[in-house]
Amino acid sequence: MDRLDAMSIFVAVVESGGFSAAARKLRVPLPTVSRKVAELEEHLNVRLLVRSTRKLSLTDAGGSYLTACKRILEDVGNAERTAAGEYTAPRGELVLTAPIVFGRLHVLPIVCDFLAQFPEIDVRLVLSDRNAALLDDQIDLAVRIGPLPDSTLVATRVGSVTYVICGSPRFLATHGSPRSAQDLANMPFVALGSLASAAGLGPDLPAAVRVRLAVNTAEAAIDAAIAGVGLARVLSYQASAAFERGDLKRVLRKLEPAPLPVNLVHLGQRLLPLKLRSFIAFAAPRLRRALA
């Protein structure tokens, strides 16, 4: 029995909540997962998991063994990365994720400059508005916008953004520039969400608005607002280029909610690979300047 392999599978079963989920995550046959855990229990001569039709739970011995497995696997991973030179020289693959628009506007240019300065590091940049699980998806670093839940993740604050209401100069000249929340009543809006409601505009808007167009991306909402369809409510960084060009104007700043923090987050490893430390040191000050 490959004990490290069996430990990895055991940890995956517990963290995934079941054998089938672990098999999908590891991309190995379900019988292999079951057999490896059974072999591990036989080797230890102890029951690690209690299986039922509804749930999977750890025995007392299983809980202690899980903690030991995680520590051992982390130590082995660190030893392998040290041997490969990840702690002595910045090299290897770095997996990053960021929201789509933020990543394209702010992260991608930084990554391009980073690659030019660190020729032995390769980067896989995943742009997605879904908050991926760093451990499950094997992600080194993520950009998170918004409050962070309590977790073992380590965060580096790089700035903040806020929701803004904006419209094109032509639209504001035709419909008037709103000066209070009451002015928004029945004013045409472009929404991120449902046409049947103002979902996507935010629950803190104090007046009903008329959603003329509903779209599913911020870029489409901004383009429609520029075209004069209606006001749009988007994150400040999403419309920054349109503000600079004069295609959109920001209105009702007093209705803007509290800023949302922007953080770089990574797993709380005891020893960070040099490739990750190098990227954080490179990217953080540049993002702070961009979001200032």
One Martini backbone bead per residue (centre of mass of N, CA, C, O) as a GRO file, in nm:
protein
  292
    1MET     BB    1   0.095   0.037   0.024
    2ASP     BB    2   0.037   0.372  -0.038
    3ARG     BB    3   0.026   0.581   0.220
    4LEU     BB    4   0.008   0.869   0.100
    5ASP     BB    5  -0.221   0.809  -0.092
    6ALA     BB    6  -0.422   0.717   0.126
    7MET     BB    7  -0.421   0.981   0.284
    8SER     BB    8  -0.524   1.165   0.057
    9ILE     BB    9  -0.793   1.015   0.024
   10PHE     BB   10  -0.897   1.046   0.310
   11VAL     BB   11  -0.902   1.356   0.311
   12ALA     BB   12  -1.092   1.385   0.065
   13VAL     BB   13  -1.336   1.242   0.187
   14VAL     BB   14  -1.380   1.435   0.423
   15GLU     BB   15  -1.383   1.714   0.264
   16SER     BB   16  -1.618   1.609   0.056
   17GLY     BB   17  -1.831   1.402   0.220
   18GLY     BB   18  -1.730   1.153   0.029
   19PHE     BB   19  -1.657   0.914  -0.203
   20SER     BB   20  -1.775   1.031  -0.465
   21ALA     BB   21  -1.659   1.318  -0.438
   22ALA     BB   22  -1.362   1.227  -0.425
   23ALA     BB   23  -1.353   1.086  -0.699
   24ARG     BB   24  -1.412   1.340  -0.863
   25LYS     BB   25  -1.181   1.518  -0.758
   26LEU     BB   26  -0.946   1.291  -0.827
   27ARG     BB   27  -1.011   1.112  -1.074
   28VAL     BB   28  -1.122   0.834  -0.955
   29PRO     BB   29  -1.235   0.548  -0.882
   30LEU     BB   30  -1.451   0.450  -0.643
   31PRO     BB   31  -1.324   0.171  -0.565
   32THR     BB   32  -1.045   0.292  -0.500
   33VAL     BB   33  -1.126   0.465  -0.263
   34SER     BB   34  -1.244   0.242  -0.084
   35ARG     BB   35  -0.993   0.059  -0.079
   36LYS     BB   36  -0.786   0.257   0.046
   37VAL     BB   37  -0.936   0.301   0.315
   38ALA     BB   38  -0.952   0.005   0.396
   39GLU     BB   39  -0.644  -0.042   0.401
   40LEU     BB   40  -0.587   0.166   0.619
   41GLU     BB   41  -0.759   0.037   0.843
   42GLU     BB   42  -0.613  -0.234   0.837
   43HIS     BB   43  -0.329  -0.129   0.903
   44LEU     BB   44  -0.434   0.015   1.182
   45ASN     BB   45  -0.670  -0.134   1.324
   46VAL     BB   46  -0.904   0.093   1.252
   47ARG     BB   47  -1.170   0.306   1.269
   48LEU     BB   48  -1.232   0.612   1.083
   49LEU     BB   49  -1.524   0.553   0.964
   50VAL     BB   50  -1.875   0.633   0.948
   51ARG     BB   51  -2.119   0.464   0.770
   52SER     BB   52  -2.403   0.586   0.582
   53THR     BB   53  -2.670   0.676   0.385
   54ARG     BB   54  -2.639   0.998   0.477
   55LYS     BB   55  -2.347   0.981   0.622
   56LEU     BB   56  -2.018   1.100   0.722
   57SER     BB   57  -1.797   0.998   0.992
   58LEU     BB   58  -1.583   1.042   1.253
   59THR     BB   59  -1.383   0.910   1.452
   60ASP     BB   60  -1.168   0.962   1.697
   61ALA     BB   61  -0.932   0.838   1.541
   62GLY     BB   62  -0.992   0.987   1.272
   63GLY     BB   63  -0.945   1.278   1.373
   64SER     BB   64  -0.648   1.242   1.455
   65TYR     BB   65  -0.550   1.132   1.180
   66LEU     BB   66  -0.623   1.372   1.005
   67THR     BB   67  -0.430   1.577   1.133
   68ALA     BB   68  -0.173   1.413   1.070
   69CYS     BB   69  -0.205   1.396   0.763
   70LYS     BB   70  -0.192   1.697   0.700
   71ARG     BB   71   0.089   1.744   0.816
   72ILE     BB   72   0.241   1.536   0.644
   73LEU     BB   73   0.157   1.640   0.360
   74GLU     BB   74   0.276   1.922   0.399
   75ASP     BB   75   0.569   1.834   0.449
   76VAL     BB   76   0.606   1.687   0.182
   77GLY     BB   77   0.543   1.926  -0.001
   78ASN     BB   78   0.769   2.107   0.106
   79ALA     BB   79   1.002   1.916   0.034
   80GLU     BB   80   0.949   1.913  -0.271
   81ARG     BB   81   0.972   2.221  -0.316
   82THR     BB   82   1.258   2.246  -0.213
   83ALA     BB   83   1.388   2.048  -0.416
   84ALA     BB   84   1.271   2.228  -0.666
   85GLY     BB   85   1.323   2.548  -0.562
   86GLU     BB   86   1.075   2.726  -0.443
   87TYR     BB   87   1.254   2.848  -0.181
   88THR     BB   88   1.527   2.955  -0.352
   89ALA     BB   89   1.349   3.008  -0.618
   90PRO     BB   90   1.155   3.166  -0.859
   91ARG     BB   91   0.949   2.888  -0.944
   92GLY     BB   92   0.696   2.783  -1.146
   93GLU     BB   93   0.359   2.741  -1.089
   94LEU     BB   94   0.093   2.990  -1.094
   95VAL     BB   95  -0.228   3.017  -0.935
   96LEU     BB   96  -0.487   3.237  -1.039
   97THR     BB   97  -0.764   3.448  -0.916
   98ALA     BB   98  -1.042   3.647  -1.062
   99PRO     BB   99  -1.242   3.863  -1.150
  100ILE     BB  100  -1.308   3.933  -1.463
  101VAL     BB  101  -1.278   4.246  -1.484
  102PHE     BB  102  -1.054   4.288  -1.279
  103GLY     BB  103  -0.852   4.097  -1.412
  104ARG     BB  104  -0.830   4.241  -1.687
  105LEU     BB  105  -0.759   4.535  -1.580
  106HIS     BB  106  -0.539   4.457  -1.328
  107VAL     BB  107  -0.400   4.169  -1.331
  108LEU     BB  108  -0.290   4.111  -1.615
  109PRO     BB  109  -0.076   4.341  -1.635
  110ILE     BB  110   0.086   4.237  -1.392
  111VAL     BB  111   0.149   3.956  -1.499
  112CYS     BB  112   0.310   4.044  -1.748
  113ASP     BB  113   0.533   4.189  -1.585
  114PHE     BB  114   0.612   3.947  -1.409
  115LEU     BB  115   0.706   3.755  -1.636
  116ALA     BB  116   0.939   3.940  -1.732
  117GLN     BB  117   1.093   3.923  -1.442
  118PHE     BB  118   1.003   3.593  -1.419
  119PRO     BB  119   1.107   3.338  -1.624
  120GLU     BB  120   1.050   3.075  -1.411
  121ILE     BB  121   0.748   3.168  -1.424
  122ASP     BB  122   0.421   3.037  -1.435
  123VAL     BB  123   0.081   3.131  -1.537
  124ARG     BB  124  -0.254   3.072  -1.409
  125LEU     BB  125  -0.543   3.250  -1.514
  126VAL     BB  126  -0.857   3.275  -1.340
  127LEU     BB  127  -1.160   3.399  -1.468
  128SER     BB  128  -1.405   3.456  -1.205
  129ASP     BB  129  -1.718   3.508  -1.020
  130ARG     BB  130  -1.630   3.263  -0.868
  131ASN     BB  131  -1.557   3.134  -0.554
  132ALA     BB  132  -1.298   2.957  -0.522
  133ALA     BB  133  -1.145   2.682  -0.391
  134LEU     BB  134  -0.824   2.668  -0.313
  135LEU     BB  135  -0.780   2.371  -0.238
  136ASP     BB  136  -0.958   2.219  -0.448
  137ASP     BB  137  -0.832   2.407  -0.704
  138GLN     BB  138  -0.532   2.475  -0.671
  139ILE     BB  139  -0.487   2.771  -0.544
  140ASP     BB  140  -0.266   3.026  -0.455
  141LEU     BB  141  -0.435   3.296  -0.556
  142ALA     BB  142  -0.680   3.551  -0.457
  143VAL     BB  143  -0.930   3.772  -0.554
  144ARG     BB  144  -1.120   3.965  -0.315
  145ILE     BB  145  -1.455   4.099  -0.301
  146GLY     BB  146  -1.516   4.171   0.014
  147PRO     BB  147  -1.603   4.021   0.276
  148LEU     BB  148  -1.445   3.802   0.499
  149PRO     BB  149  -1.454   3.510   0.614
  150ASP     BB  150  -1.392   3.306   0.848
  151SER     BB  151  -1.055   3.175   0.829
  152THR     BB  152  -0.737   3.040   0.713
  153LEU     BB  153  -0.693   3.275   0.553
  154VAL     BB  154  -0.468   3.500   0.396
  155ALA     BB  155  -0.458   3.861   0.400
  156THR     BB  156  -0.416   4.134   0.151
  157ARG     BB  157  -0.457   4.461   0.143
  158VAL     BB  158  -0.533   4.685  -0.163
  159GLY     BB  159  -0.836   4.797  -0.117
  160SER     BB  160  -1.125   4.961  -0.277
  161VAL     BB  161  -1.478   4.946  -0.353
  162THR     BB  162  -1.784   5.064  -0.524
  163TYR     BB  163  -2.103   5.143  -0.570
  164VAL     BB  164  -2.239   5.288  -0.872
  165ILE     BB  165  -2.408   5.557  -1.033
  166CYS     BB  166  -2.475   5.576  -1.393
  167GLY     BB  167  -2.450   5.796  -1.690
  168SER     BB  168  -2.502   5.944  -1.970
  169PRO     BB  169  -2.503   6.256  -2.095
  170ARG     BB  170  -2.756   6.212  -2.273
  171PHE     BB  171  -2.942   6.094  -2.059
  172LEU     BB  172  -2.920   6.333  -1.853
  173ALA     BB  173  -3.030   6.548  -2.050
  174THR     BB  174  -3.314   6.408  -2.087
  175HIS     BB  175  -3.383   6.307  -1.765
  176GLY     BB  176  -3.192   6.395  -1.570
  177SER     BB  177  -3.028   6.457  -1.272
  178PRO     BB  178  -3.017   6.302  -0.992
  179ARG     BB  179  -3.065   6.429  -0.637
  180SER     BB  180  -3.243   6.185  -0.537
  181ALA     BB  181  -3.411   5.904  -0.461
  182GLN     BB  182  -3.686   5.998  -0.585
  183ASP     BB  183  -3.570   6.036  -0.883
  184LEU     BB  184  -3.564   5.716  -0.944
  185ALA     BB  185  -3.847   5.691  -1.001
  186ASN     BB  186  -3.895   5.532  -1.302
  187MET     BB  187  -3.615   5.515  -1.391
  188PRO     BB  188  -3.410   5.407  -1.614
  189PHE     BB  189  -3.258   5.073  -1.616
  190VAL     BB  190  -2.967   4.877  -1.580
  191ALA     BB  191  -2.946   4.526  -1.507
  192LEU     BB  192  -2.821   4.277  -1.284
  193GLY     BB  193  -3.065   4.047  -1.384
  194SER     BB  194  -3.389   4.089  -1.345
  195LEU     BB  195  -3.665   4.220  -1.518
  196ALA     BB  196  -3.887   4.196  -1.274
  197SER     BB  197  -3.654   4.347  -1.120
  198ALA     BB  198  -3.394   4.511  -0.916
  199ALA     BB  199  -3.204   4.300  -0.939
  200GLY     BB  200  -2.864   4.414  -0.905
  201LEU     BB  201  -2.890   4.709  -0.767
  202GLY     BB  202  -2.975   4.675  -0.475
  203PRO     BB  203  -3.128   4.690  -0.154
  204ASP     BB  204  -3.050   5.015  -0.087
  205LEU     BB  205  -3.253   5.122  -0.273
  206PRO     BB  206  -3.519   5.358  -0.198
  207ALA     BB  207  -3.625   5.320  -0.499
  208ALA     BB  208  -3.808   5.262  -0.757
  209VAL     BB  209  -3.737   5.100  -1.064
  210ARG     BB  210  -3.690   5.082  -1.418
  211VAL     BB  211  -3.633   4.795  -1.601
  212ARG     BB  212  -3.530   4.785  -1.937
  213LEU     BB  213  -3.254   4.617  -1.880
  214ALA     BB  214  -3.118   4.283  -1.872
  215VAL     BB  215  -2.806   4.154  -1.756
  216ASN     BB  216  -2.496   3.936  -1.699
  217THR     BB  217  -2.293   4.187  -1.733
  218ALA     BB  218  -2.109   4.466  -1.674
  219GLU     BB  219  -2.026   4.538  -1.961
  220ALA     BB  220  -2.315   4.549  -2.076
  221ALA     BB  221  -2.422   4.767  -1.886
  222ILE     BB  222  -2.223   4.987  -1.975
  223ASP     BB  223  -2.291   4.993  -2.276
  224ALA     BB  224  -2.593   5.066  -2.234
  225ALA     BB  225  -2.543   5.329  -2.082
  226ILE     BB  226  -2.385   5.468  -2.309
  227ALA     BB  227  -2.641   5.434  -2.511
  228GLY     BB  228  -2.900   5.537  -2.315
  229VAL     BB  229  -3.099   5.336  -2.165
  230GLY     BB  230  -2.962   5.387  -1.869
  231LEU     BB  231  -2.898   5.336  -1.570
  232ALA     BB  232  -2.616   5.221  -1.366
  233ARG     BB  233  -2.500   4.956  -1.140
  234VAL     BB  234  -2.161   4.951  -1.039
  235LEU     BB  235  -1.844   4.905  -1.008
  236SER     BB  236  -1.604   5.135  -1.015
  237TYR     BB  237  -1.387   4.974  -1.186
  238GLN     BB  238  -1.576   4.899  -1.430
  239ALA     BB  239  -1.612   5.234  -1.508
  240SER     BB  240  -1.340   5.395  -1.523
  241ALA     BB  241  -1.294   5.432  -1.829
  242ALA     BB  242  -1.564   5.582  -1.885
  243PHE     BB  243  -1.502   5.821  -1.703
  244GLU     BB  244  -1.239   5.915  -1.843
  245ARG     BB  245  -1.388   5.957  -2.132
  246GLY     BB  246  -1.701   6.060  -2.068
  247ASP     BB  247  -1.936   5.835  -2.106
  248LEU     BB  248  -1.964   5.862  -1.791
  249LYS     BB  249  -2.160   5.952  -1.497
  250ARG     BB  250  -2.161   6.027  -1.165
  251VAL     BB  251  -2.424   5.963  -0.926
  252LEU     BB  252  -2.529   5.977  -0.617
  253ARG     BB  253  -2.301   5.953  -0.385
  254LYS     BB  254  -2.483   5.941  -0.119
  255LEU     BB  255  -2.582   5.631  -0.206
  256GLU     BB  256  -2.326   5.506  -0.145
  257PRO     BB  257  -2.185   5.257  -0.016
  258ALA     BB  258  -1.973   5.096   0.142
  259PRO     BB  259  -1.683   4.990   0.095
  260LEU     BB  260  -1.505   4.730  -0.063
  261PRO     BB  261  -1.284   4.503  -0.009
  262VAL     BB  262  -0.948   4.425  -0.128
  263ASN     BB  263  -0.798   4.096  -0.163
  264LEU     BB  264  -0.528   3.887  -0.098
  265VAL     BB  265  -0.548   3.527  -0.102
  266HIS     BB  266  -0.430   3.253   0.111
  267LEU     BB  267  -0.302   2.997   0.241
  268GLY     BB  268  -0.193   2.896   0.572
  269GLN     BB  269   0.112   2.858   0.539
  270ARG     BB  270   0.418   2.817   0.687
  271LEU     BB  271   0.551   2.805   0.385
  272LEU     BB  272   0.619   3.005   0.125
  273PRO     BB  273   0.660   3.021  -0.182
  274LEU     BB  274   0.852   3.228  -0.370
  275LYS     BB  275   0.650   3.279  -0.600
  276LEU     BB  276   0.429   3.397  -0.410
  277ARG     BB  277   0.590   3.616  -0.263
  278SER     BB  278   0.669   3.765  -0.523
  279PHE     BB  279   0.384   3.839  -0.620
  280ILE     BB  280   0.283   3.996  -0.377
  281ALA     BB  281   0.513   4.210  -0.382
  282PHE     BB  282   0.442   4.301  -0.677
  283ALA     BB  283   0.117   4.350  -0.670
  284ALA     BB  284   0.020   4.515  -0.426
  285PRO     BB  285   0.128   4.808  -0.494
  286ARG     BB  286  -0.014   4.822  -0.772
  287LEU     BB  287  -0.306   4.792  -0.671
  288ARG     BB  288  -0.305   5.033  -0.479
  289ARG     BB  289  -0.265   5.244  -0.700
  290ALA     BB  290  -0.516   5.167  -0.878
  291LEU     BB  291  -0.725   5.206  -0.611
  292ALA     BB  292  -0.673   5.507  -0.504
   0.00000   0.00000   0.00000
